[in-house]
């Protein structure tokens, strides 16, 4: 028999094989057995212990033209057939069948199902970064070492994490680092470039190959992120320059291009996420085309690749040049994606608008594949967040308003992965504590348009299983999640300074920051793009004084919303506690978080009331307005004391970024002011000094120039220096 005929026969037998589970279930595989298909079969076998008396057929179906789509058909008395448009479609069809088995306890005699994702890319990121800076390496740069990132070398943890991604139908995982190449590749022309020892370098390569192979089995694409222009610490020391460089030259271009080429050659199935900054300040279009894309093509040639590895370009730091830069990249490379932050570095609204939304739309139109980056979440830290209704409406906005077809998701404590901020022994893992955060975003990235009524039933079932409780109790917990999740977004968009990680919302704000946010670099995108149309405190107070009509969401409406929502959440949790049979300690921690959000909300509402009275004083110059402000300020301090008591023994910190980048409410350099205990004395000082200034004004001999002062001057006399650390 000719060799080709033998090979064809062998291939056919390999493609149409029967797999019998230990219980007698039969799985017939009528397609190539890729590692992804084999993983799907393994998952099926584990789930079929109680459903052994039937036959499953796995097939590819070319009529399913969209990637990752599947159908499941089970005629009465016949075999169950899972068809996938590709290997991922087959995997997701198998996982859907497993979910049905687990939810129903058995398989129906006959049923049909068909599904596929709305978003093309869906996945979280992990920071290969720390809560602190390594100054000798430069900002964002951290070598991959067991001392800094022990989780990176834990293969058991990786398997569990990757299984979680598969279960949630996520298909991407982003690893963020400033300059990963000095930990993962060697360059003959730059032998001193690696920033790790020989043994660590070997472990890094082995781990990265393991990670990419295991991820591929689960339909997950690993994407390595890097900034520009960053070079290795060792190379910077050799050349007598800094690791971060703002202007390209021939040597920097050559090193970066060869680093990328070597990376693509060594890890051909890994994508790249490119930030054309923050150091690089000019010629970004040329750097993208002549260095980054050229490096990818060089690596493709060395590896013999015919298909372009995916390349994702962040909008970050491109500003008004984004369209030009992305356009130049597309001229040289076709498999190119764009990425842009959703609500900056926070979660503020499901009604994005303005210049930010318009830029999203333009990039989507240019590239065709555009990813929304739900980034940092500085206003949600450190509390649990599971407002599934708000998350669903945000994914709808991502699709309908920003016109994205991909989701990039940050964990809730990015800078301290994999640990949560909770003060527990042993430490909690974020994938356990924040299960609903990952599950909700993944579910609505798969399909943002699910029926809301059915979704309430779905999440009620999930919570009931997790806590071993009735559906009635689970519904209370779900309501607490949804109600509490309204508070931080509303507070930041109406009262905050920025939607960046410069501000930690849960630590509060000073009176001066609330009254005069422009003195603290109020970020315009927070108000014109990442908030619904409405008014800030200053606008509201002026219109009230002048008797003018208000527009959109007002500060008073936001105050009423968060007070009502936080109280409803607290009431629901109070009713649920004591009615669960498992995970009781975790439910207690969730209840404490709900109480913390309530105390934080009261703090902000009362302090905002104080700020409104001060703004009115700027117009009226009536001491009575200041006395009213003093009363509200004292009440806000009491709310903050309660918040401090609730967090003192339950949280290690409020914000996972613990550097000088954090400015609001107080400068966080060297890990300062990262806990409510640290901030409370300054708020007490602020309250005491404010009262002293009012007493001075009431002393009977006020400054004769006081009534002659301008509005701004009057506020400056009143507020300047209440807390030394607030600037």
mmCIF file of N, CA and C in Angstrom, residues 218 459 497:
data_model
loop_
_atom_site.group_PDB
_atom_site.id
_atom_site.type_symbol
_atom_site.label_atom_id
_atom_site.label_comp_id
_atom_site.label_asym_id
_atom_site.label_seq_id
_atom_site.Cartn_x
_atom_site.Cartn_y
_atom_site.Cartn_z
ATOM 1 N N UNK A 218 -7.011 25.431 26.764
ATOM 2 C CA UNK A 218 -8.281 25.967 27.264
ATOM 3 C C UNK A 218 -8.822 27.099 26.394
ATOM 4 N N UNK A 459 -28.192 34.396 38.785
ATOM 5 C CA UNK A 459 -27.263 34.775 39.859
ATOM 6 C C UNK A 459 -27.775 34.335 41.225
ATOM 7 N N UNK A 497 -12.001 63.885 42.172
ATOM 8 C CA UNK A 497 -11.034 64.733 41.469
ATOM 9 C C UNK A 497 -10.654 64.102 40.130
#
